[in-house]
């Protein structure tokens, strides 16, 4: 065993102070302060373990720990609220870090060594993470060491005062002579006190049914969920919130946790016999066992914890603010997005050059700014992409579909002038699925070993395709070069990056972690090389709607389900953690294929206009005269609304899970304009619709309407406390959008 290291002194001369007084280190008592939140922990002077003290509303003092009866089997560290719990050493609860040493043992003792407070925030090598300068964020780094195994750790805490947020990550350095394995790694770990009646709110679903709110109590034992698909997945999102049962959208405490990661994950809340609740969010242990060679350092994904004292809306607004300002690095994040038309649901794979050019031309004639050519443009005979059985991996334009050349086709599309727009040509976008391969492709026949597989076990097809092992450097290079060659062919303004299946034959648990590092390298390379392209993520809809990818591109396709009624619930659930500016939603044809439901074009448009990326997904030739006549008004509404959706503050006024009359509200960044989207799902003789009460207004100011809702003006106090009575008709699925202007 390694000898003991010399421990750093447990006191410092006075208190170390970070920029803006966000972090103070009084000896080894650490206090992190935000505008409405405090986070406190300390080093136990006898054991050198890190002990958690508080994560909640503002506080200045360290209070005595709870009096837990020490008798029985539950003794020692099991009764301590720990900050970074390892395994063994008297703690029976789930650990945040679990390491298998070179000799096969698994007990670890990571104890305090030293700390440093700094302005700003360092990057995490190879991983997406929050960022900011000294005005935005301060960072505390705490070094730990296991004297018995020569393993070092670094905990990083970054405080974003304006967002009431703590970003946490850790790194493990192997200083010994044998390989170790990271079996479990939770980026955020915290032991909350005994909070009676605590509940978990998670986002669960499936394809075309993503991110629905599921709220359930925290009982004794483990309450949680995980993704084992290799990706974030449609089934579970790597966000959750904890709150007392009395917390609502606008009142009560809430703790939100989000993982900046795109791979498999696990979220857990373990309520122990003493009432303490251990919160863990990080890698899925089934897809871990990550080897760390001697001299190497493992870096965990980053996780974010946010506290709100004013309900779920305030928690969501903090996530939105943090993710827009300090996570999404795209230069399009705060730009108004162009209205687009995507070809997929209009023609699917069934088109030729004249068909797709006709759709592009009609898009421009309708006043739409961006035309997106979805799947089906690539692959050569015998592997032409005329359906979903062939062509993935062969990123060469199909010469049979584009006999005059793909560059000529792009020039033709971008040569159309957009109606009602002075000196503006149509923009062109393209669909890719670079992480996948069809067995019916030249790529697969040349490199079958590039597809993820496990020895001689059969390779499981989903949607007739396999997953490329993006953890391999040669696969990364192939994707970067293939996509770049297409982007260099012409004036391409937008890329939809799709991913249409999960991983099955993951040969080793660590393959998922290595895949993500490779994928981030690819996407970082391309988005850096082509910064002026608007990149949108997609994974069979919302299968990878996560903060990890939001770091690289500003928006993701929210769901493959374009039914506006379903989309309303999906978007409301997604908004718990993710800004509306990051969501894409389109107006589809009716009756809609997945649900056979018909709604008015204005209902569909109002649902889609709530999102930062707004557009249409249909063949313009299929528009009815009434629908076509409505499009100029819809585009005029988009022009007024989109800047507010991109940069404004969002409120869920009423959610479809709880009412027949759901509604949302945005307030512009300067506070002068309010836009409200209100819906009625089905007509009711009785009861009458409840008054719609606004939120976040200036109670002393007066607000006038655009005339559709009320005449004259009302005070902010009246609009928030009494509300307005909207006048609904007698048909189902009605909607309205109206503005309020601060006088």
XYZ file of C-alpha atoms in Angstrom:
743
model
C 0.000 0.000 0.000
C 1.109 3.556 -0.647
C 2.354 5.581 2.265
C 0.343 8.464 3.692
C 0.728 11.817 1.980
C 1.332 14.984 3.941
C -2.055 16.646 4.425
C -2.550 20.311 3.705
C -3.399 22.500 6.656
C -7.079 22.570 7.543
C -7.174 26.302 8.100
C -6.273 29.307 6.039
C -5.343 32.822 6.926
C -8.747 34.483 6.901
C -11.412 33.759 4.293
C -10.676 33.239 0.616
C -13.146 35.240 -1.445
C -14.197 34.670 -5.043
C -15.338 37.336 -7.493
C -18.620 38.861 -6.430
C -18.385 37.166 -3.041
C -20.062 34.085 -4.553
C -17.713 31.661 -2.781
C -16.146 31.974 0.639
C -13.774 29.476 2.205
C -13.530 30.205 5.909
C -10.876 27.691 6.783
C -12.475 24.558 5.393
C -16.057 25.755 5.789
C -17.252 26.443 2.236
C -20.174 28.724 1.425
C -21.446 29.289 -2.119
C -23.955 32.066 -2.538
C -26.302 33.001 -5.376
C -29.068 35.593 -5.594
C -31.617 33.296 -3.986
C -29.645 30.232 -2.923
C -26.865 29.056 -0.652
C -24.817 25.850 -0.771
C -22.690 24.942 2.257
C -20.372 22.077 3.180
C -17.322 21.594 5.381
C -14.400 19.279 6.070
C -14.751 17.142 9.176
C -11.589 18.067 11.141
C -11.225 14.569 12.596
C -11.942 12.318 9.610
C -11.184 14.730 6.715
C -14.425 13.640 5.026
C -16.531 16.255 3.242
C -19.823 16.868 5.034
C -22.798 18.540 3.387
C -24.651 21.225 5.353
C -27.186 23.071 3.194
C -28.558 23.486 -0.325
C -31.520 25.827 -0.336
C -32.562 29.363 0.484
C -29.957 31.965 1.493
C -28.184 31.296 4.779
C -25.020 32.621 6.448
C -24.307 30.168 9.242
C -23.391 26.533 9.685
C -25.897 24.816 11.972
C -25.384 21.754 14.139
C -26.171 18.442 12.397
C -29.388 16.537 13.050
C -29.438 14.361 16.141
C -29.490 10.830 14.722
C -29.539 7.904 17.146
C -26.158 6.186 16.579
C -27.164 2.750 17.892
C -27.799 -0.354 15.796
C -26.201 -1.306 12.500
C -26.569 2.168 10.991
C -23.571 3.925 12.501
C -20.665 6.139 11.463
C -20.837 7.623 7.989
C -24.305 6.179 7.375
C -25.634 8.948 9.626
C -23.596 11.733 8.018
C -24.766 13.936 5.157
C -21.823 13.369 2.830
C -20.664 15.496 -0.086
C -18.885 12.897 -2.264
C -19.584 9.465 -0.778
C -17.275 6.603 -1.687
C -17.978 2.947 -1.009
C -17.447 1.054 2.215
C -16.244 2.710 5.444
C -19.595 2.289 7.290
C -21.870 3.948 4.699
C -24.574 1.528 3.517
C -26.073 3.947 0.986
C -25.343 4.122 -2.739
C -21.978 5.759 -3.426
C -21.268 8.646 -5.758
C -17.946 7.085 -6.700
C -17.179 3.367 -6.927
C -13.706 2.293 -8.042
C -12.282 -1.164 -8.611
C -8.569 -1.102 -7.828
C -5.892 -3.075 -9.610
C -5.991 -5.803 -6.949
C -9.773 -6.175 -7.298
C -10.699 -4.368 -4.081
C -13.411 -1.711 -4.142
C -13.151 0.229 -0.870
C -12.003 3.817 -1.327
C -11.196 6.566 1.187
C -11.072 9.926 -0.625
C -10.238 12.531 2.011
C -9.612 16.262 1.920
C -6.192 17.493 0.835
C -6.512 21.138 -0.304
C -8.719 23.610 -2.124
C -8.601 26.589 -4.462
C -11.104 29.347 -5.237
C -10.964 31.079 -8.614
C -12.882 33.529 -10.768
C -14.465 32.119 -13.917
C -14.521 28.438 -14.738
C -12.061 26.001 -16.357
C -13.125 23.761 -19.246
C -13.591 20.004 -18.885
C -11.345 18.340 -21.499
C -13.352 16.654 -24.258
C -16.758 17.233 -22.632
C -19.554 19.787 -22.989
C -19.938 22.006 -19.934
C -21.169 25.344 -18.729
C -18.920 28.362 -19.222
C -18.638 31.965 -18.159
C -16.292 34.786 -17.275
C -15.560 36.249 -13.864
C -18.789 38.269 -13.960
C -20.869 35.112 -14.456
C -19.291 32.376 -12.383
C -16.835 31.491 -9.634
C -15.325 28.069 -9.023
C -14.215 26.089 -5.998
C -11.938 23.116 -6.597
C -11.387 20.646 -3.764
C -8.601 18.075 -3.956
C -9.060 14.694 -2.291
C -6.654 11.798 -1.929
C -6.815 8.136 -1.037
C -3.581 7.428 0.815
C -4.069 3.679 0.669
C -4.350 3.418 -3.117
C -2.658 6.555 -4.492
C -5.817 7.730 -6.205
C -6.490 11.460 -6.348
C -9.786 13.260 -6.965
C -10.782 16.817 -7.749
C -14.293 18.090 -7.071
C -15.284 21.188 -9.008
C -18.127 23.497 -7.906
C -19.043 26.449 -10.129
C -21.591 28.979 -8.886
C -23.763 30.981 -11.285
C -25.377 33.574 -8.974
C -27.903 34.911 -11.509
C -29.296 31.427 -12.136
C -29.216 30.085 -8.553
C -27.172 27.238 -10.006
C -24.279 25.025 -8.959
C -22.420 23.122 -11.692
C -20.558 20.081 -10.367
C -18.094 17.616 -11.840
C -15.185 15.520 -10.660
C -12.000 13.976 -11.957
C -10.111 10.892 -10.803
C -6.351 10.599 -11.317
C -4.676 7.207 -11.122
C -1.280 7.662 -9.471
C -0.688 3.977 -8.812
C 0.992 1.365 -11.012
C -2.105 -0.661 -11.997
C -5.232 0.111 -14.018
C -8.320 1.083 -12.047
C -11.951 1.045 -13.211
C -14.660 3.650 -12.560
C -17.701 1.489 -11.848
C -20.045 4.260 -10.756
C -19.699 8.033 -11.109
C -22.355 10.528 -10.039
C -21.516 14.052 -11.096
C -23.993 15.535 -8.652
C -24.322 13.924 -5.240
C -25.924 15.478 -2.217
C -27.538 14.311 1.024
C -30.662 16.345 1.681
C -32.066 16.475 5.222
C -35.252 14.737 6.290
C -37.881 16.594 4.219
C -41.304 15.151 4.858
C -43.590 14.440 1.926
C -40.853 14.843 -0.694
C -41.726 14.065 -4.313
C -39.811 13.465 -7.551
C -40.839 14.987 -10.877
C -39.299 13.283 -13.898
C -39.813 13.340 -17.661
C -40.736 9.960 -19.137
C -42.217 8.700 -22.408
C -41.343 6.965 -25.651
C -40.991 7.703 -29.335
C -43.540 10.334 -30.424
C -44.561 10.654 -26.770
C -41.512 12.221 -25.136
C -40.959 14.022 -21.839
C -44.302 13.790 -20.099
C -44.397 14.889 -16.479
C -44.448 12.023 -13.962
C -44.652 13.036 -10.296
C -44.453 10.503 -7.489
C -43.474 10.353 -3.806
C -39.990 9.576 -2.486
C -40.413 6.528 -0.290
C -37.853 4.714 1.847
C -35.398 2.926 -0.397
C -34.396 3.859 -3.926
C -36.564 5.969 -6.230
C -35.149 6.652 -9.669
C -34.743 5.855 -13.317
C -32.039 5.285 -15.885
C -31.320 5.107 -19.590
C -29.579 2.001 -20.901
C -30.030 2.814 -24.600
C -26.544 4.294 -24.968
C -28.149 7.712 -25.355
C -30.337 9.998 -23.288
C -33.379 8.353 -24.953
C -37.081 9.014 -25.395
C -37.809 6.825 -22.363
C -36.214 9.050 -19.720
C -34.560 12.440 -19.759
C -31.525 13.138 -17.599
C -33.332 15.830 -15.634
C -35.468 15.573 -12.513
C -36.749 17.769 -9.727
C -37.435 17.154 -6.036
C -40.005 19.136 -4.075
C -42.516 18.896 -1.240
C -45.956 17.736 -2.341
C -47.326 21.254 -1.795
C -45.026 22.847 -4.395
C -46.807 24.234 -7.463
C -45.769 26.036 -10.621
C -45.576 29.351 -8.762
C -45.028 28.547 -5.074
C -42.932 26.321 -2.847
C -39.427 24.908 -2.837
C -37.970 22.903 -5.726
C -34.537 21.424 -6.438
C -33.778 20.734 -10.097
C -30.952 18.512 -11.361
C -29.712 18.162 -14.932
C -26.846 16.179 -16.470
C -24.827 17.698 -19.325
C -24.417 14.377 -21.083
C -25.829 12.460 -24.054
C -25.060 8.858 -23.096
C -26.615 6.341 -20.729
C -27.220 7.721 -17.250
C -28.795 7.017 -13.879
C -30.815 9.307 -11.602
C -31.519 8.211 -8.043
C -32.993 9.484 -4.786
C -32.367 7.120 -1.879
C -34.283 7.781 1.318
C -32.505 6.113 4.218
C -33.743 4.955 7.627
C -32.618 8.231 9.256
C -34.742 10.233 6.796
C -31.834 11.673 4.829
C -32.303 11.630 1.048
C -29.233 10.975 -1.069
C -29.510 12.460 -4.566
C -27.297 10.990 -7.298
C -27.132 11.921 -10.985
C -24.452 10.618 -13.321
C -23.292 7.697 -15.434
C -25.292 4.479 -15.637
C -23.233 1.808 -13.780
C -24.230 -0.752 -16.431
C -22.368 1.349 -18.998
C -19.381 2.357 -16.891
C -16.467 0.204 -15.674
C -14.255 2.771 -17.380
C -10.534 1.874 -17.254
C -8.093 4.542 -16.094
C -4.487 3.641 -16.831
C -1.597 4.618 -14.531
C -0.939 8.329 -14.888
C -4.286 9.000 -16.611
C -7.184 11.171 -15.423
C -10.893 10.403 -15.819
C -13.265 13.349 -16.261
C -16.916 13.044 -15.338
C -19.708 14.783 -17.221
C -20.925 17.948 -15.551
C -24.231 18.157 -13.687
C -26.242 21.185 -12.620
C -28.258 21.715 -9.452
C -30.736 24.590 -9.187
C -32.758 25.768 -6.210
C -36.059 27.651 -6.374
C -38.127 29.059 -3.522
C -40.944 30.107 -5.870
C -42.067 26.885 -7.463
C -41.346 25.079 -10.683
C -41.602 28.097 -12.963
C -38.712 29.838 -11.224
C -36.688 26.609 -11.354
C -37.344 26.308 -15.095
C -36.467 29.941 -15.722
C -33.134 29.406 -13.978
C -32.383 26.398 -16.194
C -33.404 28.395 -19.274
C -31.213 31.332 -18.301
C -28.220 29.139 -17.515
C -28.493 26.994 -20.630
C -28.952 29.942 -22.980
C -26.288 32.214 -21.467
C -23.743 29.752 -20.113
C -24.103 26.446 -21.984
C -25.181 26.886 -25.605
C -22.156 28.315 -27.367
C -23.631 28.618 -30.882
C -23.623 32.080 -32.412
C -27.261 31.348 -33.355
C -28.425 30.916 -29.741
C -29.863 34.427 -29.487
C -30.682 34.861 -33.184
C -34.180 34.846 -34.607
C -34.505 31.529 -36.415
C -35.706 31.398 -40.030
C -39.121 29.936 -40.795
C -38.471 26.620 -42.527
C -40.250 23.958 -44.508
C -38.975 20.400 -44.067
C -39.698 17.900 -46.820
C -39.983 14.712 -44.743
C -43.686 14.344 -44.008
C -44.563 15.908 -47.360
C -42.837 13.364 -49.618
C -40.715 11.108 -47.343
C -38.183 9.283 -49.616
C -40.401 9.390 -52.686
C -39.129 12.242 -54.858
C -36.895 13.246 -57.729
C -35.111 16.480 -58.585
C -38.154 18.134 -60.171
C -40.405 17.225 -57.216
C -38.037 18.521 -54.561
C -37.216 21.671 -56.557
C -40.945 22.325 -56.921
C -41.395 22.098 -53.133
C -38.456 24.472 -52.609
C -39.931 26.963 -55.087
C -43.399 26.802 -53.512
C -41.850 27.316 -50.077
C -40.261 30.536 -51.297
C -43.534 31.628 -52.889
C -45.289 31.217 -49.529
C -42.724 33.520 -47.863
C -40.862 30.715 -46.100
C -37.159 31.507 -45.610
C -35.496 28.086 -45.411
C -36.114 24.857 -47.289
C -34.787 21.628 -45.746
C -34.229 18.544 -47.890
C -34.701 15.639 -45.490
C -33.760 11.978 -46.011
C -33.268 10.365 -49.416
C -30.742 12.547 -51.262
C -27.687 10.248 -51.066
C -26.365 6.821 -52.015
C -25.631 5.248 -55.391
C -27.105 2.140 -57.012
C -27.308 -0.560 -55.679
C -27.390 1.245 -52.319
C -29.388 4.333 -53.266
C -31.395 5.769 -50.379
C -34.847 5.319 -51.934
C -36.168 3.878 -48.663
C -34.763 3.210 -45.184
C -33.129 -0.122 -46.060
C -30.007 1.197 -47.761
C -27.510 3.989 -48.188
C -26.682 5.165 -44.674
C -22.950 5.713 -44.514
C -22.594 6.470 -48.241
C -22.709 10.258 -48.094
C -22.557 10.802 -51.835
C -25.474 12.559 -53.565
C -27.616 10.218 -55.641
C -26.776 10.909 -59.308
C -30.041 9.316 -60.479
C -32.100 11.747 -58.400
C -29.921 14.734 -59.228
C -28.726 14.150 -62.827
C -27.545 17.755 -63.167
C -25.427 17.470 -60.044
C -26.071 18.176 -56.397
C -24.251 21.515 -56.433
C -26.493 22.614 -59.301
C -29.553 21.552 -57.301
C -28.431 23.621 -54.289
C -27.846 26.619 -56.572
C -31.330 26.201 -58.044
C -32.987 26.060 -54.617
C -31.055 29.022 -53.234
C -31.844 31.001 -56.391
C -35.547 31.277 -55.561
C -36.608 34.638 -54.140
C -38.649 34.563 -50.959
C -42.013 36.296 -51.367
C -42.619 39.496 -49.396
C -38.914 39.786 -48.587
C -36.721 42.343 -50.254
C -33.456 40.998 -51.704
C -33.667 37.669 -49.896
C -33.017 34.298 -51.493
C -34.244 30.993 -50.145
C -31.873 29.321 -47.686
C -31.126 25.621 -48.064
C -30.775 22.921 -45.412
C -29.957 19.241 -45.413
C -30.582 16.110 -43.310
C -27.774 13.806 -42.154
C -27.542 10.696 -39.999
C -23.751 10.376 -39.730
C -23.502 8.022 -36.747
C -25.374 5.204 -38.474
C -24.848 2.685 -41.273
C -27.071 0.361 -43.276
C -25.679 -3.134 -43.948
C -26.771 -2.366 -47.510
C -24.085 0.232 -48.106
C -20.612 0.500 -49.561
C -19.305 1.694 -46.196
C -20.507 -1.412 -44.351
C -19.100 -3.781 -46.973
C -15.729 -2.060 -46.742
C -15.683 -1.582 -42.953
C -18.055 -4.004 -41.172
C -15.800 -3.709 -38.125
C -16.787 -0.039 -37.775
C -20.307 -1.014 -36.669
C -20.791 -1.594 -32.949
C -20.745 -5.314 -32.248
C -19.756 -7.831 -29.628
C -17.482 -10.598 -30.901
C -19.506 -13.106 -32.942
C -22.919 -12.270 -31.460
C -25.574 -11.350 -34.040
C -25.858 -7.647 -34.850
C -29.339 -6.421 -33.976
C -30.927 -4.243 -36.635
C -33.316 -1.423 -35.780
C -34.842 0.552 -38.638
C -32.612 -1.575 -40.888
C -29.466 0.060 -39.538
C -26.528 -0.350 -37.179
C -24.627 2.106 -35.003
C -21.150 3.141 -36.056
C -18.633 2.945 -33.234
C -17.871 6.660 -33.019
C -15.411 5.895 -30.223
C -12.971 4.804 -32.956
C -10.704 7.605 -34.250
C -11.006 6.345 -37.836
C -14.820 6.577 -37.657
C -14.603 10.102 -36.289
C -12.319 11.113 -39.149
C -14.653 9.501 -41.700
C -17.707 11.383 -40.392
C -15.916 14.732 -40.244
C -14.592 14.359 -43.794
C -17.881 13.036 -45.246
C -20.011 15.829 -43.805
C -17.434 18.494 -44.684
C -17.296 17.386 -48.336
C -21.059 17.886 -48.671
C -21.062 21.215 -46.830
C -18.348 22.484 -49.157
C -20.483 21.711 -52.238
C -22.749 24.725 -51.947
C -24.498 27.353 -49.881
C -25.929 25.216 -47.068
C -27.356 27.176 -44.118
C -28.857 24.465 -41.914
C -28.100 20.875 -40.902
C -30.506 18.474 -39.223
C -28.339 15.841 -37.488
C -30.446 12.731 -36.890
C -29.928 9.469 -34.976
C -32.620 6.826 -35.358
C -31.843 3.970 -32.988
C -30.290 3.065 -29.665
C -27.235 0.896 -29.045
C -27.650 -2.852 -28.568
C -24.379 -4.770 -28.842
C -22.228 -2.612 -26.571
C -19.124 -4.794 -26.368
C -17.809 -3.361 -23.090
C -19.477 -1.152 -20.487
C -16.998 1.667 -21.179
C -17.822 1.721 -24.914
C -20.703 4.131 -24.323
C -18.472 6.657 -22.525
C -15.848 6.397 -25.277
C -18.541 6.773 -27.954
C -19.717 10.022 -26.378
C -16.192 11.424 -26.233
C -15.812 10.595 -29.931
C -19.200 12.036 -30.854
C -18.494 15.273 -28.987
C -15.151 15.499 -30.793
C -16.877 15.134 -34.169
C -19.613 17.657 -33.430
C -17.196 20.105 -31.842
C -14.981 19.881 -34.920
C -17.813 20.473 -37.404
C -19.646 23.202 -35.517
C -16.345 25.020 -35.040
C -15.407 24.594 -38.699
C -18.852 25.781 -39.887
C -20.007 28.273 -37.228
C -22.501 30.079 -39.486
C -24.594 26.982 -40.130
C -27.707 26.548 -38.007
C -27.305 23.048 -36.525
C -30.315 21.136 -35.177
C -30.109 17.884 -33.260
C -32.572 15.076 -33.786
C -32.867 11.447 -32.684
C -36.101 9.942 -33.987
C -37.493 13.195 -32.687
C -36.535 13.871 -29.091
C -34.388 10.834 -28.284
C -31.355 13.007 -27.553
C -32.910 16.228 -26.313
C -30.308 16.932 -23.668
C -28.010 19.607 -22.294
C -24.903 17.847 -23.608
C -25.778 18.477 -27.244
C -27.273 21.873 -26.456
C -23.704 22.975 -25.756
C -22.823 22.572 -29.450
C -26.009 23.503 -31.279
C -28.825 25.863 -30.281
C -31.863 23.678 -30.953
C -33.168 20.125 -31.166
C -36.155 18.516 -32.838
C -38.565 18.027 -29.972
C -40.565 15.053 -31.218
C -41.470 13.159 -34.388
C -45.088 13.655 -33.330
C -46.380 16.788 -35.077
C -49.925 16.390 -33.745
C -50.447 19.774 -32.096
C -52.533 18.422 -29.203
C -49.860 15.896 -28.268
C -47.104 18.422 -28.913
C -48.563 20.818 -26.356
C -47.955 18.303 -23.547
C -44.543 17.312 -24.925
C -43.384 20.931 -25.117
C -44.734 21.774 -21.659
C -42.836 18.824 -20.179
C -39.656 19.683 -22.062
C -39.872 23.262 -20.785
C -39.284 22.096 -17.211
C -35.558 21.992 -17.975
C -34.965 23.319 -21.473
C -35.589 26.788 -22.940
C -38.325 27.127 -25.536
C -35.703 28.724 -27.773
C -34.025 25.304 -28.044
C -37.143 23.485 -29.299
C -38.175 22.882 -32.900
C -41.841 22.448 -33.870
C -43.551 22.345 -37.256
C -47.057 22.707 -38.637
C -47.996 19.371 -40.187
C -50.755 18.178 -42.461
C -54.165 17.037 -41.167
C -55.607 14.580 -40.471
C -52.267 13.843 -38.884
C -50.835 10.438 -39.766
C -49.943 9.202 -36.282
C -53.202 10.179 -34.570
C -55.709 10.726 -37.408
C -56.631 13.979 -35.649
C -57.513 17.238 -37.370
C -56.990 20.675 -35.865
C -57.138 24.111 -37.450
C -53.989 25.527 -38.994
C -54.054 28.315 -36.406
C -54.140 25.826 -33.503
C -51.194 23.979 -35.063
C -49.389 27.264 -35.661
C -49.932 28.556 -32.122
C -48.440 25.371 -30.654
C -45.454 25.578 -33.014
C -44.925 29.329 -32.531
C -44.150 28.641 -28.867
C -40.815 27.166 -30.009
C -37.641 28.902 -31.084
C -37.438 26.992 -34.368
C -40.786 27.292 -36.160
C -41.753 25.883 -39.523
C -43.877 23.609 -41.652
C -43.559 19.909 -42.484
C -45.774 19.208 -45.471
C -46.058 19.398 -49.213
C -47.269 22.919 -50.126
C -49.332 21.354 -52.933
C -51.509 19.721 -50.253
C -52.507 22.964 -48.530
C -56.184 23.808 -48.666
C -57.143 27.302 -49.895
C -57.992 28.338 -46.330
C -54.673 27.035 -45.015
C -52.712 28.785 -47.734
C -54.594 32.012 -47.057
C -53.666 31.788 -43.358
C -49.909 31.511 -43.920
C -49.189 35.254 -44.391
C -50.850 35.960 -41.035
C -48.940 33.121 -39.398
C -45.637 34.466 -40.743
C -46.533 37.933 -39.486
C -47.218 36.447 -36.032
C -43.870 34.600 -36.138
C -42.046 37.838 -36.893
C -43.459 39.425 -33.744
C -43.230 36.392 -31.482
C -39.933 34.679 -32.319
C -37.567 37.285 -30.817
C -39.513 37.068 -27.539
C -39.428 33.256 -27.549
C -35.683 33.320 -28.220
C -34.734 35.712 -25.399
C -37.766 36.193 -23.154
C -38.889 34.689 -19.850
C -41.317 31.767 -20.041
C -44.183 30.845 -17.691
C -46.447 27.811 -17.654
C -49.762 29.414 -16.653
C -51.781 26.190 -16.846
C -50.635 22.755 -17.972
C -52.665 20.305 -20.101
C -52.224 17.532 -17.514
C -54.366 19.516 -15.097
C -56.831 21.595 -17.090
C -58.951 21.820 -20.211
C -57.602 25.347 -20.720
C -53.785 25.207 -20.827
C -51.826 28.407 -21.404
C -48.276 29.756 -21.476
C -46.782 33.225 -21.361
C -43.572 34.954 -22.466
C -42.262 38.313 -21.285
C -39.773 40.107 -23.511
C -36.276 40.721 -22.225
C -37.024 44.415 -21.632
C -40.287 43.610 -19.828
C -42.388 45.772 -22.160
C -44.168 43.100 -24.209
C -46.096 40.039 -23.054
C -47.340 37.317 -25.392
C -49.829 34.686 -24.238
C -50.795 31.432 -25.955
C -54.079 30.025 -24.643
C -55.888 26.834 -25.642
C -59.221 25.104 -25.103
C -59.109 21.366 -25.714
C -62.807 20.569 -25.777
C -65.978 22.668 -25.427
C -67.805 22.403 -22.130
C -71.317 23.548 -21.291
C -70.295 23.847 -17.656
C -68.194 24.735 -15.790
C -67.075 27.997 -17.321
C -63.436 28.464 -18.145
C -61.500 29.846 -15.149
C -59.962 33.324 -15.387
C -56.521 33.244 -16.936
C -54.061 34.818 -14.507
C -50.776 36.197 -15.792
C -47.458 35.967 -13.974
C -44.314 38.044 -13.661
C -45.882 41.424 -14.480
C -45.123 44.720 -12.792
C -48.039 45.020 -10.353
C -47.948 48.835 -10.378
C -47.753 49.230 -14.155
C -50.673 49.222 -16.553
C -50.921 46.928 -19.557
C -53.017 47.393 -22.673
C -54.117 44.579 -24.964
C -53.926 44.332 -28.727
C -57.718 44.594 -28.677
C -58.591 40.919 -29.006
C -58.893 40.235 -25.277
C -59.949 43.461 -23.612
C -60.263 47.184 -24.304
C -58.430 49.844 -22.340
C -55.765 48.821 -19.844
C -55.437 46.944 -16.561
C -52.841 47.007 -13.844
C -50.338 44.188 -13.602
C -51.796 43.401 -10.158
C -55.258 42.936 -11.680
C -54.010 40.764 -14.518
C -52.057 38.546 -12.102
C -54.555 38.303 -9.250
C -57.953 38.568 -10.961
C -56.988 37.556 -14.465
C -58.974 37.841 -17.665
C -61.921 35.801 -18.899
C -61.272 34.537 -22.410
C -64.191 33.994 -24.746
C -64.202 30.500 -26.220
C -66.420 29.068 -28.955
C -68.144 25.721 -29.154
C -65.730 23.671 -31.252
C -62.873 21.560 -29.929
C -59.183 22.459 -30.053
C -59.383 26.223 -30.090
C -56.470 28.578 -29.517
C -55.574 32.205 -29.329
C -52.439 34.307 -29.131
C -52.538 37.836 -27.754
C -50.151 40.555 -26.669
C -50.032 42.845 -23.657
C -48.012 46.045 -23.759
C -46.589 47.765 -20.716
C -47.578 51.441 -20.760
